[in-house]
Amino acid sequence: MELMDTVRLMESTDYKDRFKAEYWQTKIRYERLKKLTTRMKAERIKNEQVKLMREETLDGSPERLLREQQACMGKYLHVLELRAVIENIEL
């Protein structure tokens, strides 16, 4: 699923559809961020003999900041998944 695939759900008048769209949009963004941070860690391990004073990502953002964002998004996804179970929303 891609972000564009969630547009129909986001425009729905049914809150359960909008909930699904919110979940999938967050999950898609989370997975993309996770892929980036995994790549970064692999690159750091590969080059561990090089000690940098300033840790940067491939995009120029500090890795610790992106990992913090990833953790928050993961917690948020968990909350949405719990709500989905409680409200009988199939994701």
Coordinates of N, CA and C in Angstrom, one line a residue:
M1 N 0.9 -1.2 0.0 CA 0.0 0.0 0.0 C 0.9 1.2 0.0
E2 N 0.5 2.2 -0.8 CA 1.2 3.5 -0.8 C 0.3 4.6 -0.3
L3 N 0.8 5.8 0.0 CA 0.0 6.9 0.6 C -1.1 7.2 -0.3
M4 N -0.9 7.2 -1.6 CA -2.0 7.6 -2.5 C -3.2 6.6 -2.4
D5 N -2.9 5.4 -2.0 CA -4.0 4.4 -1.8 C -4.9 4.7 -0.7
T6 N -4.5 5.6 0.2 CA -5.3 5.9 1.4 C -6.3 7.1 1.2
V7 N -6.2 7.7 0.1 CA -7.0 8.9 -0.2 C -8.5 8.6 -0.1
R8 N -8.9 7.6 -0.7 CA -10.3 7.2 -0.7 C -10.8 7.0 0.7
L9 N -10.0 6.3 1.5 CA -10.4 6.1 2.9 C -10.4 7.4 3.7
M10 N -9.5 8.3 3.5 CA -9.4 9.5 4.2 C -10.6 10.4 3.9
E11 N -11.1 10.3 2.7 CA -12.2 11.2 2.3 C -13.6 10.6 2.7
S12 N -13.6 9.4 3.3 CA -14.8 8.8 3.6 C -15.6 9.5 4.7
T13 N -16.9 9.3 4.8 CA -17.7 9.9 5.8 C -17.7 8.9 7.0
D14 N -17.3 7.7 6.8 CA -17.2 6.7 7.9 C -15.9 6.9 8.7
Y15 N -16.1 7.1 10.0 CA -14.9 7.3 10.8 C -13.9 6.1 10.8
K16 N -14.5 4.9 10.7 CA -13.7 3.7 10.6 C -12.8 3.7 9.4
D17 N -13.3 4.2 8.3 CA -12.4 4.3 7.1 C -11.3 5.3 7.3
R18 N -11.7 6.5 7.9 CA -10.7 7.5 8.1 C -9.6 7.0 9.1
F19 N -10.1 6.2 10.1 CA -9.2 5.6 11.1 C -8.2 4.7 10.4
K20 N -8.7 3.9 9.5 CA -7.8 3.0 8.7 C -6.8 3.8 7.9
A21 N -7.3 4.9 7.3 CA -6.4 5.7 6.5 C -5.3 6.3 7.4
E22 N -5.6 6.8 8.5 CA -4.7 7.4 9.5 C -3.6 6.3 9.9
Y23 N -4.1 5.1 10.2 CA -3.2 4.0 10.5 C -2.3 3.7 9.4
W24 N -2.8 3.5 8.2 CA -1.9 3.1 7.1 C -1.0 4.2 6.7
Q25 N -1.4 5.4 6.8 CA -0.5 6.5 6.5 C 0.7 6.6 7.5
T26 N 0.4 6.4 8.7 CA 1.4 6.4 9.8 C 2.3 5.2 9.6
K27 N 1.7 4.0 9.3 CA 2.5 2.8 9.2 C 3.5 2.9 8.0
I28 N 3.0 3.5 6.9 CA 3.8 3.6 5.7 C 5.0 4.6 6.0
R29 N 4.7 5.7 6.7 CA 5.8 6.6 7.0 C 6.8 6.0 8.0
Y30 N 6.2 5.2 9.0 CA 7.1 4.5 10.0 C 8.0 3.5 9.3
E31 N 7.5 2.7 8.4 CA 8.3 1.7 7.7 C 9.4 2.4 6.8
R32 N 9.1 3.5 6.2 CA 10.1 4.2 5.4 C 11.2 4.7 6.3
L33 N 10.8 5.3 7.5 CA 11.8 5.8 8.4 C 12.6 4.7 9.0
K34 N 12.0 3.5 9.3 CA 12.7 2.4 9.8 C 13.7 1.9 8.8
K35 N 13.4 1.9 7.5 CA 14.3 1.4 6.5 C 15.5 2.3 6.4
L36 N 15.3 3.7 6.5 CA 16.3 4.6 6.5 C 17.3 4.4 7.7
T37 N 16.7 4.3 8.9 CA 17.6 4.2 10.1 C 18.3 2.8 10.1
T38 N 17.7 1.8 9.6 CA 18.4 0.5 9.4 C 19.6 0.7 8.5
R39 N 19.4 1.3 7.4 CA 20.5 1.6 6.4 C 21.6 2.4 7.0
M40 N 21.2 3.4 7.8 CA 22.2 4.2 8.5 C 23.0 3.4 9.5
K41 N 22.4 2.6 10.3 CA 23.1 1.8 11.2 C 24.1 0.8 10.5
A42 N 23.6 0.2 9.4 CA 24.5 -0.7 8.7 C 25.7 0.0 8.1
E43 N 25.5 1.2 7.7 CA 26.6 2.1 7.1 C 27.5 2.4 8.3
R44 N 27.0 2.7 9.4 CA 27.9 3.1 10.6 C 28.7 1.9 11.0
I45 N 28.1 0.7 11.0 CA 28.8 -0.5 11.4 C 29.9 -0.8 10.4
K46 N 29.6 -0.6 9.1 CA 30.5 -0.9 8.0 C 31.7 0.0 8.1
N47 N 31.5 1.2 8.6 CA 32.6 2.2 8.7 C 33.0 2.5 10.1
E48 N 32.8 1.6 11.0 CA 33.0 1.9 12.4 C 34.4 2.4 12.8
Q49 N 35.4 2.1 11.9 CA 36.8 2.6 12.2 C 36.9 4.1 12.0
V50 N 35.9 4.7 11.3 CA 35.9 6.1 11.1 C 35.0 6.8 12.2
K51 N 35.6 7.5 13.1 CA 34.9 8.2 14.2 C 34.6 9.6 13.8
L52 N 33.3 9.9 13.7 CA 32.9 11.3 13.3 C 32.5 12.1 14.5
M53 N 32.8 13.3 14.5 CA 32.4 14.2 15.6 C 30.9 14.5 15.6
R54 N 30.4 14.5 14.4 CA 29.0 14.8 14.3 C 28.3 13.7 13.5
E55 N 27.3 13.0 14.1 CA 26.7 11.9 13.4 C 25.5 12.5 12.6
E56 N 25.5 12.1 11.3 CA 24.5 12.6 10.4 C 23.9 11.4 9.6
T57 N 22.8 11.6 9.1 CA 22.1 10.6 8.3 C 22.5 10.9 6.8
L58 N 22.0 10.0 6.0 CA 22.2 10.2 4.6 C 21.4 11.4 4.1
D59 N 20.4 11.9 4.8 CA 19.6 13.0 4.5 C 20.1 14.3 5.2
G60 N 21.1 14.2 6.1 CA 21.5 15.4 6.8 C 21.0 15.6 8.2
S61 N 20.0 14.7 8.6 CA 19.5 14.9 10.0 C 20.2 14.0 10.9
P62 N 20.3 14.4 12.2 CA 21.0 13.6 13.2 C 20.2 12.2 13.4
E63 N 20.9 11.1 13.4 CA 20.3 9.8 13.5 C 19.5 9.7 14.8
R64 N 20.0 10.2 15.9 CA 19.3 10.1 17.2 C 17.9 10.8 17.1
L65 N 17.8 11.8 16.3 CA 16.5 12.5 16.2 C 15.6 11.7 15.4
L66 N 16.1 11.1 14.3 CA 15.2 10.2 13.5 C 14.8 8.9 14.3
R67 N 15.7 8.4 15.1 CA 15.3 7.2 15.9 C 14.3 7.6 16.9
E68 N 14.4 8.8 17.5 CA 13.4 9.3 18.5 C 12.0 9.4 17.8
Q69 N 12.0 9.9 16.6 CA 10.8 10.1 15.8 C 10.2 8.7 15.5
Q70 N 11.1 7.8 15.1 CA 10.7 6.4 14.8 C 10.0 5.7 16.0
A71 N 10.6 5.9 17.2 CA 10.0 5.4 18.4 C 8.6 5.9 18.7
C72 N 8.5 7.2 18.6 CA 7.2 7.9 18.8 C 6.1 7.3 17.8
M73 N 6.5 7.2 16.6 CA 5.6 6.7 15.5 C 5.2 5.2 15.9
G74 N 6.2 4.5 16.3 CA 5.9 3.1 16.7 C 4.9 3.0 17.9
K75 N 5.1 3.9 18.9 CA 4.1 3.9 20.0 C 2.7 4.3 19.5
Y76 N 2.7 5.3 18.6 CA 1.4 5.8 18.0 C 0.7 4.7 17.3
L77 N 1.5 3.9 16.4 CA 0.9 2.8 15.7 C 0.3 1.8 16.7
H78 N 1.0 1.5 17.8 CA 0.5 0.6 18.7 C -0.8 1.0 19.3
V79 N -0.9 2.3 19.6 CA -2.2 2.8 20.2 C -3.3 2.7 19.1
L80 N -3.0 3.0 17.9 CA -4.0 2.8 16.8 C -4.4 1.4 16.7
E81 N -3.5 0.5 16.8 CA -3.8 -1.0 16.7 C -4.7 -1.4 17.8
L82 N -4.4 -0.9 19.0 CA -5.2 -1.2 20.2 C -6.7 -0.7 20.0
R83 N -6.8 0.5 19.5 CA -8.1 1.1 19.2 C -8.8 0.2 18.2
A84 N -8.1 -0.2 17.2 CA -8.7 -1.0 16.1 C -9.3 -2.2 16.7
V85 N -8.6 -2.9 17.6 CA -9.1 -4.1 18.2 C -10.3 -3.8 19.0
I86 N -10.3 -2.8 19.8 CA -11.4 -2.4 20.7 C -12.6 -2.0 19.9
E87 N -12.4 -1.3 18.8 CA -13.5 -0.8 18.0 C -13.9 -1.7 16.9
N88 N -13.3 -2.9 16.8 CA -13.6 -3.8 15.8 C -13.4 -3.3 14.4
I89 N -12.2 -2.6 14.2 CA -11.8 -2.1 12.9 C -10.7 -3.0 12.3
E90 N -11.0 -3.6 11.2 CA -10.0 -4.4 10.6 C -9.0 -3.6 9.8
L91 N -7.7 -3.7 10.1 CA -6.7 -2.9 9.4 C -6.1 -3.6 8.3

